[in-house]
Coordinates of C-alpha atoms in Angstrom, one line a residue:
Chain W
M26 CA 7.1 -9.6 -29.0
R27 CA 4.6 -7.5 -27.9
G28 CA 5.9 -7.0 -24.0
I29 CA 9.0 -6.7 -26.3
G30 CA 7.9 -3.7 -26.8
A31 CA 6.1 -2.8 -24.2
I32 CA 9.0 -3.3 -21.6
Y33 CA 11.7 -2.0 -23.7
R34 CA 9.5 2.0 -24.3
R35 CA 8.8 2.0 -20.6
E36 CA 12.2 1.2 -18.9
I37 CA 13.6 3.5 -21.9
N38 CA 11.2 6.2 -20.7
S39 CA 12.6 5.9 -16.9
Y40 CA 15.6 5.8 -17.5
F41 CA 15.5 9.6 -19.4
T42 CA 12.6 11.0 -17.9
S43 CA 14.8 10.5 -14.2
P44 CA 18.1 12.1 -13.5
V45 CA 19.8 8.4 -13.7
A46 CA 20.1 8.6 -17.7
Y47 CA 22.2 11.8 -17.6
V48 CA 24.0 11.9 -14.4
I49 CA 25.5 7.6 -16.1
I50 CA 26.4 9.5 -18.5
T51 CA 27.4 12.8 -18.3
A52 CA 30.0 11.0 -15.1
F53 CA 31.6 9.0 -18.1
L54 CA 32.0 11.0 -20.4
F55 CA 33.6 13.3 -17.7
I56 CA 36.5 10.2 -17.2
A57 CA 36.1 9.0 -20.9
G58 CA 36.5 12.3 -21.9
F59 CA 39.6 12.7 -19.0
I60 CA 41.5 9.9 -20.1
F61 CA 41.1 10.6 -23.6
Y62 CA 42.6 14.1 -23.3
N63 CA 45.5 12.7 -20.8
L64 CA 46.2 9.5 -22.7
L65 CA 46.8 12.6 -26.8
S66 CA 48.9 14.6 -24.6
Y67 CA 51.2 13.1 -23.4
F68 CA 51.7 11.4 -26.9
A69 CA 51.9 15.0 -28.6
L70 CA 54.4 16.1 -25.5
Q71 CA 56.6 12.1 -26.2
C72 CA 56.5 13.0 -30.7
I73 CA 57.5 16.6 -29.1
Q74 CA 60.6 15.2 -27.7
S75 CA 61.1 12.8 -30.0
V76 CA 62.1 15.0 -32.4
R77 CA 64.1 17.3 -30.5
Y78 CA 66.4 14.7 -29.4
A79 CA 66.9 13.7 -33.0
Q80 CA 67.8 17.4 -33.6
L81 CA 70.4 17.0 -30.6
Y82 CA 71.6 14.3 -31.9
H83 CA 71.3 14.8 -35.5
T84 CA 69.4 12.0 -36.5
V85 CA 65.9 11.0 -37.7
P86 CA 62.7 10.5 -35.4
P87 CA 61.4 7.6 -34.4
P88 CA 58.3 6.5 -36.0
M89 CA 55.8 7.2 -33.3
N90 CA 52.3 5.0 -33.8
I91 CA 49.1 6.3 -32.0
N92 CA 47.1 3.0 -32.1
T93 CA 50.9 2.3 -29.5
W94 CA 50.1 5.5 -27.1
V95 CA 45.7 6.7 -27.4
V96 CA 44.0 3.6 -28.8
T97 CA 44.9 1.1 -27.5
P98 CA 45.2 2.6 -23.8
F99 CA 41.9 4.1 -25.1
M100 CA 40.0 0.8 -25.6
Q101 CA 42.0 -1.1 -22.6
N102 CA 40.4 2.2 -20.0
L103 CA 37.3 3.2 -21.2
A104 CA 36.7 -0.7 -20.3
F105 CA 37.8 -0.3 -17.3
T106 CA 35.6 3.1 -16.6
F107 CA 32.5 -0.2 -18.1
I108 CA 33.0 -2.2 -15.3
I109 CA 32.4 0.8 -12.8
I110 CA 29.5 2.0 -15.3
I111 CA 27.9 -1.3 -16.3
P112 CA 26.3 -1.9 -12.5
L113 CA 24.4 1.6 -12.1
L114 CA 22.2 0.7 -15.5
T115 CA 21.5 -2.8 -14.1
M116 CA 20.9 -2.7 -10.2
R117 CA 17.5 -0.7 -11.0
L118 CA 16.4 -3.5 -14.2
F119 CA 14.7 -6.0 -11.6
A120 CA 15.9 -5.2 -7.5
E121 CA 13.7 -1.7 -8.1
E122 CA 10.8 -4.3 -9.6
K123 CA 10.6 -5.6 -6.3
R124 CA 11.1 -3.1 -4.3
Q125 CA 7.8 -1.7 -5.0
G126 CA 6.2 -4.6 -5.9
T127 CA 5.3 -3.8 -9.9
M128 CA 7.6 -7.7 -10.4
E129 CA 3.2 -8.7 -9.6
M130 CA 2.7 -6.7 -12.4
L131 CA 4.7 -7.9 -15.0
L132 CA 4.9 -11.4 -13.9
T133 CA 1.1 -12.0 -13.9
A134 CA 1.0 -10.7 -17.3
P135 CA 0.2 -12.5 -20.1
V136 CA 3.9 -11.6 -21.5
S137 CA 6.8 -14.8 -21.0
S138 CA 9.7 -13.8 -18.8
W139 CA 11.8 -14.0 -21.9
E140 CA 9.4 -10.5 -23.0
I141 CA 10.4 -9.6 -20.3
I142 CA 14.4 -10.1 -19.2
L143 CA 15.2 -8.7 -23.1
G144 CA 13.0 -5.9 -22.6
K145 CA 15.2 -4.8 -19.9
F146 CA 18.3 -5.4 -21.6
L147 CA 17.5 -4.3 -24.4
A148 CA 16.3 -1.1 -22.5
A149 CA 19.9 -1.0 -21.0
T150 CA 21.9 -2.0 -24.2
T151 CA 20.4 1.2 -25.7
V152 CA 21.8 3.5 -22.9
F153 CA 25.0 1.5 -23.0
L154 CA 25.1 2.6 -26.9
V155 CA 24.6 5.5 -26.2
M156 CA 27.9 6.4 -23.7
L157 CA 29.6 4.0 -25.9
A158 CA 28.5 6.2 -29.7
L159 CA 29.3 9.4 -28.0
T160 CA 33.1 8.2 -27.2
F161 CA 33.6 7.4 -31.2
I162 CA 34.1 11.6 -31.8
Y163 CA 37.1 11.5 -30.6
Q164 CA 39.0 8.3 -32.4
V165 CA 36.9 10.2 -35.7
M166 CA 39.3 13.0 -34.4
L167 CA 41.9 10.6 -33.8
I168 CA 41.3 10.5 -37.7
I169 CA 41.1 14.2 -38.5
Y170 CA 44.3 15.3 -37.2
G171 CA 46.1 11.6 -37.2
K172 CA 46.2 8.4 -39.6
P173 CA 45.6 6.2 -36.5
D174 CA 45.5 2.4 -38.3
I175 CA 40.6 1.6 -38.4
P176 CA 40.7 -2.4 -38.3
P177 CA 42.1 -1.7 -34.7
V178 CA 39.7 1.3 -33.8
L179 CA 36.5 -0.7 -35.5
G180 CA 37.5 -3.8 -33.4
G181 CA 38.1 -2.7 -29.7
Y182 CA 34.2 -0.6 -30.7
L183 CA 33.2 -4.2 -31.3
G184 CA 34.6 -5.9 -28.5
I185 CA 34.3 -2.6 -26.0
F186 CA 30.2 -3.7 -27.1
L187 CA 30.2 -7.5 -26.6
F188 CA 32.0 -7.6 -23.2
G189 CA 29.2 -4.3 -22.3
L190 CA 27.1 -7.2 -23.9
A191 CA 27.7 -9.3 -21.4
L192 CA 28.1 -7.3 -18.8
I193 CA 24.8 -6.4 -18.3
A194 CA 22.7 -9.4 -18.4
L195 CA 25.3 -10.3 -16.0
G196 CA 24.7 -7.2 -13.9
M197 CA 20.7 -8.1 -14.8
F198 CA 21.0 -11.0 -13.6
I199 CA 22.3 -9.8 -9.5
S200 CA 19.6 -7.3 -10.4
S201 CA 17.4 -9.9 -10.2
L202 CA 18.3 -11.7 -6.9
T203 CA 18.3 -9.1 -4.2
K204 CA 14.9 -5.7 -4.0
N205 CA 18.5 -4.1 -2.3
Q206 CA 19.9 -1.9 -5.2
I207 CA 23.4 -1.1 -3.9
V208 CA 23.9 -4.2 -3.1
A209 CA 23.7 -5.3 -6.8
A210 CA 25.6 -2.0 -7.9
F211 CA 28.1 -3.5 -5.1
I212 CA 28.0 -7.6 -6.5
S213 CA 28.2 -6.3 -10.2
I214 CA 31.8 -3.7 -9.8
V215 CA 33.3 -7.3 -7.4
L216 CA 31.6 -9.9 -9.6
F217 CA 33.4 -8.0 -13.0
L218 CA 35.7 -6.4 -11.1
F219 CA 37.2 -10.3 -10.3
L220 CA 36.5 -11.7 -13.9
W221 CA 38.7 -8.4 -14.9
I222 CA 42.4 -9.4 -13.0
I223 CA 40.8 -13.0 -12.8
N224 CA 45.0 -14.5 -15.1
W225 CA 46.4 -12.6 -12.8
S226 CA 47.0 -15.8 -10.9
S227 CA 48.1 -18.4 -13.9
I228 CA 51.7 -17.0 -13.6
F229 CA 51.6 -19.0 -9.6
T230 CA 50.8 -22.1 -11.6
T231 CA 52.3 -24.8 -14.4
R232 CA 49.8 -26.6 -14.5
T233 CA 48.5 -25.4 -18.2
A234 CA 44.7 -27.2 -17.9
I235 CA 44.3 -24.1 -15.6
Q236 CA 46.8 -21.8 -16.8
D237 CA 44.3 -21.8 -20.1
T238 CA 41.2 -21.9 -18.3
L239 CA 42.2 -19.2 -16.3
S240 CA 43.1 -16.7 -19.6
Y241 CA 40.4 -18.2 -21.3
L242 CA 37.8 -16.5 -18.4
S243 CA 39.1 -13.6 -18.0
I244 CA 37.4 -11.4 -19.4
T245 CA 40.7 -8.7 -20.5
E246 CA 42.3 -11.1 -22.0
H247 CA 40.0 -11.3 -24.6
L248 CA 39.0 -7.8 -25.5
R249 CA 43.2 -7.6 -26.3
E250 CA 42.3 -9.1 -28.5
F251 CA 39.8 -6.9 -30.3
I252 CA 41.5 -4.1 -29.0
K253 CA 44.7 -6.0 -31.7
G254 CA 42.1 -5.9 -34.9
V255 CA 41.9 -9.0 -34.5
V256 CA 38.4 -10.2 -35.0
D257 CA 38.9 -14.0 -33.2
T258 CA 35.8 -16.7 -33.1
K259 CA 36.9 -18.0 -30.0
S260 CA 36.9 -14.5 -28.0
L261 CA 33.4 -14.0 -30.0
V262 CA 31.5 -16.7 -28.2
F263 CA 33.0 -16.0 -25.2
F264 CA 31.9 -12.9 -25.1
L265 CA 28.6 -14.1 -26.2
S266 CA 27.7 -17.4 -24.3
L267 CA 28.7 -14.4 -21.6
T268 CA 26.0 -12.3 -22.2
F269 CA 24.0 -15.7 -23.3
L270 CA 25.3 -17.2 -19.7
G271 CA 23.9 -13.9 -18.0
L272 CA 19.9 -14.1 -19.1
F273 CA 19.6 -17.9 -18.9
L274 CA 20.6 -17.2 -15.8
T275 CA 18.0 -14.6 -14.6
D276 CA 14.8 -16.5 -16.4
K277 CA 15.8 -19.4 -13.8
S278 CA 16.3 -15.8 -11.1
L279 CA 12.6 -15.5 -11.8
Q280 CA 11.5 -19.0 -11.8
I281 CA 12.9 -20.0 -8.5
W282 CA 10.7 -16.2 -7.8
R283 CA 7.9 -17.5 -8.7
W284 CA 7.9 -20.1 -6.9
K285 CA 9.5 -19.7 -3.6
G286 CA 7.9 -15.6 -3.6
Chain R
M17 CA -15.5 -19.0 -16.0
V18 CA -12.0 -20.2 -13.4
E19 CA -11.4 -23.9 -11.8
A20 CA -8.7 -24.4 -9.6
D21 CA -9.0 -28.0 -8.7
S22 CA -6.8 -28.9 -4.9
L23 CA -4.6 -26.5 -4.5
V24 CA -2.3 -27.4 -2.3
K25 CA 1.3 -24.0 -1.9
R26 CA 4.6 -25.0 0.1
F27 CA 7.3 -22.3 1.9
G28 CA 9.4 -25.0 2.6
E29 CA 7.9 -26.7 6.0
V30 CA 4.8 -23.8 6.1
I31 CA 1.8 -25.0 3.9
A32 CA 0.7 -21.5 3.0
V33 CA -2.3 -23.3 0.8
D34 CA -3.2 -27.2 2.0
N35 CA -5.6 -28.5 -1.1
L36 CA -7.9 -25.9 -1.8
S37 CA -10.4 -26.6 -4.6
F38 CA -13.6 -24.4 -6.2
H39 CA -14.5 -23.2 -9.1
I40 CA -16.6 -19.8 -10.7
E41 CA -18.9 -19.3 -12.7
K42 CA -19.3 -16.7 -14.7
N43 CA -20.5 -12.5 -14.1
E44 CA -20.5 -14.0 -10.2
V45 CA -18.6 -12.8 -7.0
L46 CA -16.7 -14.2 -5.4
G47 CA -15.7 -13.8 -1.8
F48 CA -12.3 -14.9 -0.3
L49 CA -13.5 -14.0 3.4
G50 CA -10.9 -14.7 6.1
P51 CA -8.2 -13.2 9.1
N52 CA -4.8 -12.0 8.0
G53 CA -2.4 -15.0 6.7
A54 CA -5.3 -17.0 6.0
G55 CA -3.4 -17.8 2.2
K56 CA -6.0 -15.4 0.9
T57 CA -2.4 -13.8 -1.0
T58 CA -1.4 -17.0 -1.5
T59 CA -4.4 -18.6 -3.8
M60 CA -4.8 -15.7 -5.5
R61 CA -1.4 -15.4 -6.5
M62 CA -2.0 -19.4 -8.3
L63 CA -4.9 -17.9 -9.9
T64 CA -3.5 -15.3 -11.6
G65 CA -0.3 -17.4 -12.2
Y66 CA 1.8 -15.7 -10.3
F67 CA 3.3 -18.5 -8.3
T68 CA 3.4 -21.5 -9.6
P69 CA 1.0 -23.9 -7.3
T70 CA 3.2 -26.9 -5.4
S71 CA 0.6 -29.7 -6.7
G72 CA -3.2 -28.8 -8.1
E73 CA -4.3 -26.8 -11.3
V74 CA -5.7 -24.2 -12.2
H75 CA -8.0 -23.2 -15.3
V76 CA -9.3 -20.1 -17.0
N77 CA -11.4 -20.6 -19.1
G78 CA -10.3 -24.2 -20.1
V79 CA -6.9 -23.3 -20.8
D80 CA -3.8 -24.3 -17.4
M81 CA -1.9 -21.8 -16.2
V82 CA 1.2 -24.1 -15.8
E83 CA 1.2 -25.5 -19.2
N84 CA -0.7 -22.7 -21.5
P85 CA 0.4 -19.1 -18.4
R86 CA 0.6 -16.7 -22.1
E87 CA -3.0 -17.9 -23.2
A88 CA -4.6 -17.9 -19.8
K89 CA -3.2 -14.8 -18.5
R90 CA -4.8 -13.4 -20.6
F91 CA -7.8 -13.6 -19.0
I92 CA -7.3 -12.1 -16.0
G93 CA -7.7 -9.4 -14.7
Y94 CA -5.6 -8.5 -11.7
L95 CA -5.4 -5.7 -8.4
P96 CA -2.8 -6.5 -5.6
E97 CA -2.6 -6.2 -2.5
H98 CA -0.6 -3.3 -2.6
P99 CA -1.0 -1.4 -6.1
P100 CA 1.8 -2.2 -8.5
L101 CA 1.7 1.1 -9.6
Y102 CA 5.6 2.6 -10.8
P103 CA 5.9 6.0 -9.2
D104 CA 7.5 7.5 -12.1
M105 CA 5.2 7.2 -14.7
T106 CA 1.9 9.5 -15.0
V107 CA -1.4 7.4 -14.6
K108 CA -2.1 8.5 -18.4
E109 CA 1.3 6.5 -18.9
Y110 CA 0.7 3.7 -16.8
L111 CA -2.1 2.9 -17.6
R112 CA -0.7 2.9 -21.4
F113 CA 1.6 0.3 -20.2
V114 CA -0.8 -2.5 -18.9
A115 CA -2.8 -1.8 -22.5
E116 CA 0.5 -2.5 -24.1
L117 CA 1.9 -5.1 -22.5
H118 CA -2.3 -7.4 -22.7
G119 CA -2.0 -6.4 -25.8
V120 CA -4.9 -4.6 -26.3
K121 CA -6.1 -3.3 -29.3
K122 CA -8.4 0.3 -28.9
I123 CA -6.3 1.4 -25.9
R124 CA -7.6 4.6 -26.7
E125 CA -11.0 3.9 -26.5
R126 CA -9.4 1.3 -23.5
L127 CA -8.3 4.2 -21.5
D128 CA -11.4 5.8 -22.0
Y129 CA -13.5 3.8 -20.6
V130 CA -11.5 3.1 -16.8
Q131 CA -10.9 6.7 -16.9
K132 CA -14.4 7.5 -16.5
V133 CA -15.6 4.7 -15.0
C134 CA -12.5 5.1 -12.5
S135 CA -13.1 8.3 -12.3
L136 CA -9.7 9.1 -13.3
S137 CA -9.8 12.4 -14.6
P138 CA -8.1 14.8 -11.8
V139 CA -5.0 12.9 -11.8
W140 CA -4.4 11.1 -15.5
N141 CA -2.1 13.6 -15.7
R142 CA -0.5 13.2 -12.9
L143 CA 3.0 11.3 -11.7
I144 CA 1.8 9.0 -9.3
S145 CA 3.9 9.1 -6.9
Q146 CA 2.5 13.0 -5.7
I147 CA -1.5 11.2 -5.5
S148 CA -3.3 10.1 -2.5
K149 CA -3.5 7.0 -1.7
G150 CA -7.2 6.9 -2.8
F151 CA -6.2 7.5 -6.5
C152 CA -3.5 4.9 -6.3
Q153 CA -6.1 1.8 -5.3
R154 CA -8.6 2.8 -8.0
V155 CA -5.5 3.3 -10.8
G156 CA -4.8 -0.1 -9.4
L157 CA -8.1 -1.2 -10.5
A158 CA -7.8 0.7 -13.5
K159 CA -5.0 -1.5 -14.6
A160 CA -7.1 -4.9 -13.8
I161 CA -10.0 -4.1 -16.2
V162 CA -8.0 -2.0 -18.8
H163 CA -8.1 -5.0 -20.9
N164 CA -12.0 -6.6 -20.4
P165 CA -10.6 -9.3 -18.9
S166 CA -13.3 -12.3 -18.4
V167 CA -11.9 -12.6 -14.7
I168 CA -10.9 -9.9 -12.1
V169 CA -9.0 -11.0 -9.1
L170 CA -9.1 -8.2 -6.0
D171 CA -6.7 -9.0 -3.2
E172 CA -8.0 -6.4 0.3
P173 CA -9.8 -3.4 -2.1
T174 CA -10.7 -1.6 0.9
I175 CA -7.7 -1.8 2.2
G176 CA -7.3 1.8 3.3
L177 CA -9.9 3.6 2.2
D178 CA -11.3 6.6 3.8
P179 CA -15.1 5.4 4.1
E180 CA -16.5 7.5 1.5
Q181 CA -13.8 5.8 -1.0
I182 CA -14.8 2.1 0.8
I183 CA -19.1 2.5 -0.1
E184 CA -17.9 3.7 -4.0
T185 CA -15.5 1.4 -4.3
R186 CA -17.7 -1.3 -2.9
N187 CA -20.8 0.3 -6.0
L188 CA -17.5 -0.1 -8.0
I189 CA -17.5 -3.7 -8.0
K190 CA -20.8 -4.2 -7.7
S191 CA -21.2 -2.9 -10.9
L192 CA -18.3 -5.0 -12.9
G193 CA -19.9 -8.2 -11.6
E194 CA -22.8 -7.6 -14.0
E195 CA -20.3 -7.9 -16.3
H196 CA -17.3 -9.8 -15.8
S197 CA -16.5 -12.9 -13.0
V198 CA -15.5 -11.3 -9.9
I199 CA -12.8 -12.6 -6.7
L200 CA -12.2 -10.1 -4.1
S201 CA -10.9 -11.3 -0.6
T202 CA -11.9 -9.3 2.3
H203 CA -11.2 -10.1 6.9
I204 CA -14.2 -7.9 6.9
L205 CA -17.1 -9.5 6.9
S206 CA -19.5 -6.3 6.6
E207 CA -17.6 -6.6 3.6
A208 CA -18.3 -9.9 2.2
N209 CA -21.7 -9.5 2.8
M210 CA -22.5 -6.5 0.6
T211 CA -21.0 -7.0 -2.2
C212 CA -20.4 -11.2 -2.8
D213 CA -22.9 -13.9 -4.4
R214 CA -20.6 -16.3 -2.2
V215 CA -18.6 -16.0 0.0
M216 CA -15.5 -18.8 0.9
I217 CA -14.3 -18.0 4.6
I218 CA -10.3 -19.9 4.9
N219 CA -8.8 -20.1 7.0
R220 CA -4.9 -22.2 7.5
G221 CA -5.1 -22.3 3.7
K222 CA -8.0 -24.7 4.1
L223 CA -11.5 -23.8 3.8
V224 CA -13.8 -24.0 6.2
G225 CA -17.1 -22.4 5.4
E226 CA -19.1 -21.5 1.7
G227 CA -21.6 -20.6 0.5
T228 CA -24.4 -17.1 0.3
P229 CA -23.4 -14.3 2.8
E230 CA -26.9 -15.1 3.9
R231 CA -26.7 -18.8 4.5
L232 CA -23.5 -18.6 6.1
S233 CA -24.1 -15.9 9.1
E234 CA -27.7 -17.6 9.8
E235 CA -25.8 -20.8 10.1
L236 CA -22.8 -18.8 12.7
Q237 CA -25.6 -16.8 14.9
S238 CA -27.6 -19.7 16.6
K239 CA -27.8 -16.8 18.9
R240 CA -28.4 -12.9 19.2
N241 CA -26.8 -10.9 21.3
I242 CA -28.0 -7.5 22.5
A243 CA -26.1 -4.2 24.8
L244 CA -28.2 -2.7 26.4
I245 CA -28.0 0.6 28.5
V246 CA -30.7 1.4 31.6
G247 CA -31.3 3.5 34.3
R248 CA -30.9 0.6 37.7
E249 CA -29.7 -3.2 37.8
I250 CA -32.4 -6.1 36.6
D251 CA -33.3 -8.3 37.9
K252 CA -33.1 -13.1 36.6
S253 CA -36.7 -12.6 36.8
L254 CA -38.2 -10.4 34.8
F255 CA -37.0 -12.1 30.7
S256 CA -39.0 -15.4 33.0
G257 CA -40.9 -16.8 30.4
I258 CA -39.0 -15.9 27.9
P259 CA -35.3 -17.7 26.5
V260 CA -33.0 -14.6 27.4
E261 CA -29.6 -15.7 29.1
I262 CA -28.5 -12.5 30.6
Q263 CA -24.2 -12.8 30.3
K264 CA -23.0 -10.1 32.1
Q265 CA -23.4 -6.5 33.7
E266 CA -21.7 -4.2 34.4
K267 CA -22.4 -0.4 35.7
L268 CA -21.1 2.9 34.3
D269 CA -21.9 6.4 36.8
D270 CA -25.7 6.2 37.0
K271 CA -26.2 3.1 35.3
F272 CA -26.0 -0.6 33.6
R273 CA -24.6 -2.2 31.2
L274 CA -25.9 -6.0 29.9
E275 CA -25.7 -8.2 27.9
L276 CA -28.4 -10.5 26.6
S277 CA -28.9 -13.5 24.5
F278 CA -31.7 -15.2 23.3
P279 CA -31.8 -17.3 19.5
A280 CA -32.0 -16.3 16.2
E281 CA -35.1 -17.4 15.7
D282 CA -37.7 -15.6 17.9
D283 CA -36.8 -12.2 17.0
L284 CA -37.3 -10.7 21.7
C285 CA -36.1 -7.3 21.5
P286 CA -39.9 -5.5 21.2
E287 CA -40.4 -7.9 23.8
L288 CA -37.7 -7.0 26.6
A289 CA -38.0 -3.6 25.1
R290 CA -42.1 -3.6 26.6
R291 CA -41.2 -5.8 30.0
I292 CA -38.1 -3.4 30.6
T293 CA -40.0 0.3 30.4
E294 CA -42.9 -1.7 31.9
A295 CA -41.2 -2.1 34.8
G296 CA -41.0 0.7 35.4
I297 CA -37.1 1.0 34.1
S298 CA -35.7 3.7 31.9
L299 CA -34.1 1.7 28.4
Y300 CA -30.8 4.5 27.0
Q301 CA -29.8 2.2 24.4
M302 CA -30.4 -1.5 22.4
Q303 CA -28.4 -2.2 20.3
E304 CA -27.8 -6.3 18.7
K305 CA -24.2 -6.9 19.0
K306 CA -22.9 -8.5 15.4
P307 CA -20.6 -11.0 15.4
T308 CA -16.9 -9.6 14.8
L309 CA -15.0 -12.0 12.4
E310 CA -13.0 -13.3 15.1
E311 CA -16.4 -15.0 16.7
I312 CA -17.6 -16.4 13.6
F313 CA -13.8 -17.9 13.0
L314 CA -14.1 -19.3 16.5
S315 CA -17.5 -20.9 15.7
L316 CA -16.9 -22.8 12.3
V317 CA -13.7 -24.1 14.0
K318 CA -15.7 -25.5 17.2
E319 CA -18.0 -27.0 14.6
V320 CA -15.5 -28.3 12.6
L321 CA -13.3 -30.2 16.1

């Protein structure tokens, strides 16, 4: 356990004493803010127009749902943004250690590889949580000025959090395969994009077994449940097992490193 | 302290270390001597638990490195060939991190100690990316001793240092050898001579010679080679009655350069000088040619064959 703390503190320092964390967080908040602003403006425009139409034809304006118009699309776009952002957080975790030779010191220190892996995983998760928490300000604004349905907001955040854990673990695994950060980031982005669209090809088959498998593997489908405000055990297990898979593969990758050098 | 039993490491088809067994006593300085690619680094990496041996066992203080790495690694302080430093940390932060990683109890005390022993005060709060190669090497040494390990493993600790730093580092290693067991690797024979109590010569992953530096060099130097610079050409008859052979004679502008050899057990240098000057030949230079590691290797490999 001692090792987790030491490695966690070093990683956090490394994120926040270099420009890495600030650049990534700023870029992320710019994109997230842009998405939120546009969704909200569009929603406001629709509201005004529907009231005008109602006045023009002397009818009752149709109900406008802020969850459908703002909350749900915001969550989906936020998750998509993380597909690009998370690889930038995880790419250096092991690739950098391999490149600068510090891997040799970590692996000869009296700590287990799980302590190293968890220390790094928790540090990346912390930066991710800071980003996610900062976007919660938008939801607070919605709650103050509107009446969004609360469970989908909370469910969505829980879903994106679990989704982020899975991406961080997988991204860390990919970083442990190479000495080159750019390669690690690129492969991670490709993998995450593929997991995002994996169920698209299910329309080309009528075999339900394949359809079910593809939709089970699709992170989009599981995320959709959470964003609806439904915490489904199946989706919970899916994200957690994906996270564990990433951590497990990282451990195996370190063991192979010890064999092959 | 450390027992290595028939260590083997293969990388695919290549056998980097081939059935190597050795042990290190308490407070002993052991040198691994060998040319580049002899398997020194690979052996050290197995000792420190970085590489898993293909077969064989390493015990540190009786603890098995493969079965109980977490325990065994506590006794070892390791400085790899390239000091594993984080450029974005200061020297102090880095050593504190290493101490935490090793579960050091009195961190401040140990940090003060290594700061003093490795003379790190001038760079203590500087970023590692901004300090010189010599200081990097010293930070690496500090990293290896900060947790007060019983065995210190140093992979080519003087490589890339300037002569003054080399002497400082060697003295530091010697003083460390008084309280710790030290294993160091080098490809410089004189370095092994100066710092080690015992030397193991490794070539192609195999042990080819072992012993104290004195014994090894005695064994290896059956002949002494002397280079002379003299005023005019010398005839063989000048050395009649003493077992001296002229290996080479060449003209250098207005002087002559000679290479002689004679059996190591007789010290014939004064006799040579006397005969040359008595024959009226001016003697400008007389120098013993120490065998290089290459030559020692050649002779060792010949012996094995």
